[in-house]
């Protein structure tokens, strides 16, 4: 999707939120690397959207359909979601976890899978033993926090 098309959809969505315009339909949209900083995407349909490397700084995603969306390697500072989202910056990669998903860098698995396979995945990706221990602590912390959500 090009920048002009995206801007038109965002503008129509903004009008829709204020009774007019059209709800943003970004279902399965390729938003790889898109700048959505400060966008108001409340109630938008982003089901299955590719948001890989997108700038989501300050964007509002409350009540948006993000089911199946790729949120790997995104900028999420001050981003508003209606679910708990955790972000930890490790020595090599950022960890982003929400619902039943956890990205370490750009690798996605469930938190439970990471908890079991962290050592194998770390070695496959040439992490040092120290880094593997670091990420194991982060994974354990996130899994514990997500239990309370």
PDB file of C-alpha atoms in Angstrom:
ATOM      1  CA  UNK A   1       0.000   0.000   0.000  1.00  0.00           C
ATOM      2  CA  UNK A   2       1.424   3.377  -0.925  1.00  0.00           C
ATOM      3  CA  UNK A   3       1.564   6.398   1.367  1.00  0.00           C
ATOM      4  CA  UNK A   4      -1.265   8.274  -0.390  1.00  0.00           C
ATOM      5  CA  UNK A   5      -3.658   5.301  -0.118  1.00  0.00           C
ATOM      6  CA  UNK A   6      -2.817   4.866   3.562  1.00  0.00           C
ATOM      7  CA  UNK A   7      -3.273   8.583   4.292  1.00  0.00           C
ATOM      8  CA  UNK A   8      -6.703   8.514   2.583  1.00  0.00           C
ATOM      9  CA  UNK A   9      -7.777   5.492   4.668  1.00  0.00           C
ATOM     10  CA  UNK A  10      -6.539   7.173   7.869  1.00  0.00           C
ATOM     11  CA  UNK A  11      -8.348  10.409   7.029  1.00  0.00           C
ATOM     12  CA  UNK A  12     -11.608   8.564   6.242  1.00  0.00           C
ATOM     13  CA  UNK A  13     -11.246   6.584   9.481  1.00  0.00           C
ATOM     14  CA  UNK A  14     -10.761   9.784  11.466  1.00  0.00           C
ATOM     15  CA  UNK A  15     -14.027  11.085   9.965  1.00  0.00           C
ATOM     16  CA  UNK A  16     -15.737   7.741  10.695  1.00  0.00           C
ATOM     17  CA  UNK A  17     -14.807   8.034  14.374  1.00  0.00           C
ATOM     18  CA  UNK A  18     -16.581  11.407  14.385  1.00  0.00           C
ATOM     19  CA  UNK A  19     -19.679  10.128  12.502  1.00  0.00           C
ATOM     20  CA  UNK A  20     -18.921  10.333   8.824  1.00  0.00           C
ATOM     21  CA  UNK A  21     -16.266   8.790   6.629  1.00  0.00           C
ATOM     22  CA  UNK A  22     -15.448   5.083   6.551  1.00  0.00           C
ATOM     23  CA  UNK A  23     -13.977   2.653   9.090  1.00  0.00           C
ATOM     24  CA  UNK A  24     -10.355   1.744   8.247  1.00  0.00           C
ATOM     25  CA  UNK A  25     -10.210  -1.624   6.511  1.00  0.00           C
ATOM     26  CA  UNK A  26      -6.545  -2.594   6.622  1.00  0.00           C
ATOM     27  CA  UNK A  27      -7.272  -6.310   6.762  1.00  0.00           C
ATOM     28  CA  UNK A  28      -4.171  -8.194   5.514  1.00  0.00           C
ATOM     29  CA  UNK A  29      -2.686  -4.865   4.376  1.00  0.00           C
ATOM     30  CA  UNK A  30       1.030  -4.637   3.693  1.00  0.00           C
ATOM     31  CA  UNK A  31       2.045  -1.913   6.134  1.00  0.00           C
ATOM     32  CA  UNK A  32       5.641  -3.107   6.345  1.00  0.00           C
ATOM     33  CA  UNK A  33       7.685  -0.130   7.547  1.00  0.00           C
ATOM     34  CA  UNK A  34       4.693   2.245   7.497  1.00  0.00           C
ATOM     35  CA  UNK A  35       4.716   5.396   9.577  1.00  0.00           C
ATOM     36  CA  UNK A  36       1.574   5.206  11.714  1.00  0.00           C
ATOM     37  CA  UNK A  37       2.929   7.452  14.453  1.00  0.00           C
ATOM     38  CA  UNK A  38       0.142   9.201  16.357  1.00  0.00           C
ATOM     39  CA  UNK A  39      -2.532   7.608  14.122  1.00  0.00           C
ATOM     40  CA  UNK A  40      -5.953   7.119  15.671  1.00  0.00           C
ATOM     41  CA  UNK A  41      -6.828   3.551  14.673  1.00  0.00           C
ATOM     42  CA  UNK A  42      -9.426   2.822  17.344  1.00  0.00           C
ATOM     43  CA  UNK A  43     -11.838   0.161  16.050  1.00  0.00           C
ATOM     44  CA  UNK A  44      -9.847  -0.261  12.791  1.00  0.00           C
ATOM     45  CA  UNK A  45      -9.706  -3.637  11.067  1.00  0.00           C
ATOM     46  CA  UNK A  46      -6.034  -4.646  10.951  1.00  0.00           C
ATOM     47  CA  UNK A  47      -6.693  -8.378  10.989  1.00  0.00           C
ATOM     48  CA  UNK A  48      -3.637 -10.134   9.536  1.00  0.00           C
ATOM     49  CA  UNK A  49      -1.923  -6.855   8.624  1.00  0.00           C
ATOM     50  CA  UNK A  50       1.848  -6.841   8.114  1.00  0.00           C
ATOM     51  CA  UNK A  51       3.078  -4.138  10.497  1.00  0.00           C
ATOM     52  CA  UNK A  52       6.630  -5.475  10.476  1.00  0.00           C
ATOM     53  CA  UNK A  53       9.053  -2.558  11.150  1.00  0.00           C
ATOM     54  CA  UNK A  54       6.185  -0.054  11.329  1.00  0.00           C
ATOM     55  CA  UNK A  55       6.449   3.098  13.432  1.00  0.00           C
ATOM     56  CA  UNK A  56       3.498   2.922  15.841  1.00  0.00           C
ATOM     57  CA  UNK A  57       4.773   5.634  18.211  1.00  0.00           C
ATOM     58  CA  UNK A  58       1.822   7.260  19.963  1.00  0.00           C
ATOM     59  CA  UNK A  59      -0.798   5.457  17.843  1.00  0.00           C
ATOM     60  CA  UNK A  60      -4.139   4.476  19.408  1.00  0.00           C
ATOM     61  CA  UNK A  61      -5.195   0.882  18.700  1.00  0.00           C
ATOM     62  CA  UNK A  62      -7.924   0.546  21.325  1.00  0.00           C
ATOM     63  CA  UNK A  63     -10.605  -1.906  20.171  1.00  0.00           C
ATOM     64  CA  UNK A  64      -8.805  -2.442  16.844  1.00  0.00           C
ATOM     65  CA  UNK A  65      -8.813  -5.951  15.378  1.00  0.00           C
ATOM     66  CA  UNK A  66      -5.144  -6.934  15.458  1.00  0.00           C
ATOM     67  CA  UNK A  67      -5.800 -10.682  15.307  1.00  0.00           C
ATOM     68  CA  UNK A  68      -2.996 -12.291  13.314  1.00  0.00           C
ATOM     69  CA  UNK A  69      -1.236  -8.964  12.706  1.00  0.00           C
ATOM     70  CA  UNK A  70       2.562  -9.052  12.524  1.00  0.00           C
ATOM     71  CA  UNK A  71       3.866  -6.696  15.211  1.00  0.00           C
ATOM     72  CA  UNK A  72       7.469  -7.822  14.976  1.00  0.00           C
ATOM     73  CA  UNK A  73      10.216  -5.223  15.042  1.00  0.00           C
ATOM     74  CA  UNK A  74       7.791  -2.315  15.537  1.00  0.00           C
ATOM     75  CA  UNK A  75       8.340   0.976  17.326  1.00  0.00           C
ATOM     76  CA  UNK A  76       5.735   0.996  20.116  1.00  0.00           C
ATOM     77  CA  UNK A  77       6.679   3.816  22.486  1.00  0.00           C
ATOM     78  CA  UNK A  78       3.573   5.535  23.879  1.00  0.00           C
ATOM     79  CA  UNK A  79       1.325   3.295  21.752  1.00  0.00           C
ATOM     80  CA  UNK A  80      -2.127   2.614  23.218  1.00  0.00           C
ATOM     81  CA  UNK A  81      -3.618  -0.883  23.111  1.00  0.00           C
ATOM     82  CA  UNK A  82      -6.618  -2.350  24.914  1.00  0.00           C
ATOM     83  CA  UNK A  83      -4.569  -5.326  26.045  1.00  0.00           C
ATOM     84  CA  UNK A  84      -1.390  -5.754  28.040  1.00  0.00           C
ATOM     85  CA  UNK A  85       1.666  -5.382  25.844  1.00  0.00           C
ATOM     86  CA  UNK A  86       5.128  -5.806  27.280  1.00  0.00           C
ATOM     87  CA  UNK A  87       8.351  -4.649  25.728  1.00  0.00           C
ATOM     88  CA  UNK A  88      11.831  -5.360  27.065  1.00  0.00           C
ATOM     89  CA  UNK A  89      15.006  -4.317  25.307  1.00  0.00           C
ATOM     90  CA  UNK A  90      17.587  -7.072  25.637  1.00  0.00           C
ATOM     91  CA  UNK A  91      21.275  -6.900  24.830  1.00  0.00           C
ATOM     92  CA  UNK A  92      20.662  -8.105  21.234  1.00  0.00           C
ATOM     93  CA  UNK A  93      16.971  -7.854  20.469  1.00  0.00           C
ATOM     94  CA  UNK A  94      13.796  -6.317  21.769  1.00  0.00           C
ATOM     95  CA  UNK A  95      11.167  -8.652  23.247  1.00  0.00           C
ATOM     96  CA  UNK A  96       7.533  -7.806  22.571  1.00  0.00           C
ATOM     97  CA  UNK A  97       4.822  -9.903  24.192  1.00  0.00           C
ATOM     98  CA  UNK A  98       1.052  -9.604  24.102  1.00  0.00           C
ATOM     99  CA  UNK A  99      -1.851 -12.000  24.389  1.00  0.00           C
ATOM    100  CA  UNK A 100      -0.350 -15.393  23.464  1.00  0.00           C
ATOM    101  CA  UNK A 101       2.493 -14.076  21.302  1.00  0.00           C
ATOM    102  CA  UNK A 102       6.098 -13.266  22.033  1.00  0.00           C
ATOM    103  CA  UNK A 103       8.594 -11.842  19.587  1.00  0.00           C
ATOM    104  CA  UNK A 104      12.282 -11.885  20.323  1.00  0.00           C
ATOM    105  CA  UNK A 105      13.728  -9.800  17.553  1.00  0.00           C
ATOM    106  CA  UNK A 106      11.669 -10.913  14.581  1.00  0.00           C
ATOM    107  CA  UNK A 107      11.104 -14.499  15.737  1.00  0.00           C
ATOM    108  CA  UNK A 108       7.543 -15.240  16.883  1.00  0.00           C
ATOM    109  CA  UNK A 109       6.415 -18.070  19.162  1.00  0.00           C
ATOM    110  CA  UNK A 110       4.014 -18.442  22.054  1.00  0.00           C
ATOM    111  CA  UNK A 111       5.455 -17.582  25.490  1.00  0.00           C
ATOM    112  CA  UNK A 112       5.113 -21.252  26.465  1.00  0.00           C
ATOM    113  CA  UNK A 113       7.139 -22.353  23.435  1.00  0.00           C
ATOM    114  CA  UNK A 114       9.872 -19.815  24.215  1.00  0.00           C
ATOM    115  CA  UNK A 115       9.962 -21.062  27.807  1.00  0.00           C
ATOM    116  CA  UNK A 116      10.703 -24.608  26.578  1.00  0.00           C
ATOM    117  CA  UNK A 117      12.842 -23.877  23.508  1.00  0.00           C
ATOM    118  CA  UNK A 118      14.794 -20.720  24.484  1.00  0.00           C
ATOM    119  CA  UNK A 119      18.113 -22.583  24.739  1.00  0.00           C
ATOM    120  CA  UNK A 120      17.793 -24.333  21.368  1.00  0.00           C
ATOM    121  CA  UNK A 121      16.611 -21.184  19.582  1.00  0.00           C
ATOM    122  CA  UNK A 122      19.353 -19.133  21.224  1.00  0.00           C
ATOM    123  CA  UNK A 123      22.063 -21.546  20.111  1.00  0.00           C
ATOM    124  CA  UNK A 124      20.608 -21.767  16.571  1.00  0.00           C
ATOM    125  CA  UNK A 125      20.825 -17.968  16.373  1.00  0.00           C
ATOM    126  CA  UNK A 126      24.365 -17.873  17.783  1.00  0.00           C
ATOM    127  CA  UNK A 127      23.527 -16.241  21.105  1.00  0.00           C
ATOM    128  CA  UNK A 128      26.251 -16.496  23.744  1.00  0.00           C
ATOM    129  CA  UNK A 129      25.557 -18.482  26.923  1.00  0.00           C
ATOM    130  CA  UNK A 130      25.313 -15.166  28.805  1.00  0.00           C
ATOM    131  CA  UNK A 131      22.718 -13.843  26.317  1.00  0.00           C
ATOM    132  CA  UNK A 132      20.743 -17.090  26.516  1.00  0.00           C
ATOM    133  CA  UNK A 133      20.574 -16.755  30.326  1.00  0.00           C
ATOM    134  CA  UNK A 134      19.559 -13.083  29.986  1.00  0.00           C
ATOM    135  CA  UNK A 135      16.704 -13.888  27.605  1.00  0.00           C
ATOM    136  CA  UNK A 136      15.607 -16.839  29.756  1.00  0.00           C
ATOM    137  CA  UNK A 137      15.149 -14.438  32.699  1.00  0.00           C
ATOM    138  CA  UNK A 138      13.155 -12.068  30.483  1.00  0.00           C
ATOM    139  CA  UNK A 139      10.981 -14.912  29.154  1.00  0.00           C
ATOM    140  CA  UNK A 140      10.266 -16.140  32.691  1.00  0.00           C
ATOM    141  CA  UNK A 141       9.394 -12.609  33.833  1.00  0.00           C
ATOM    142  CA  UNK A 142       7.048 -12.011  30.900  1.00  0.00           C
ATOM    143  CA  UNK A 143       5.340 -15.414  31.305  1.00  0.00           C
ATOM    144  CA  UNK A 144       4.702 -14.636  34.967  1.00  0.00           C
ATOM    145  CA  UNK A 145       3.328 -11.159  34.181  1.00  0.00           C
ATOM    146  CA  UNK A 146       1.055 -12.428  31.406  1.00  0.00           C
ATOM    147  CA  UNK A 147      -0.504 -14.906  33.865  1.00  0.00           C
ATOM    148  CA  UNK A 148      -1.927 -11.934  35.765  1.00  0.00           C
ATOM    149  CA  UNK A 149      -3.503 -10.364  32.702  1.00  0.00           C
TER     150      UNK A 149
END
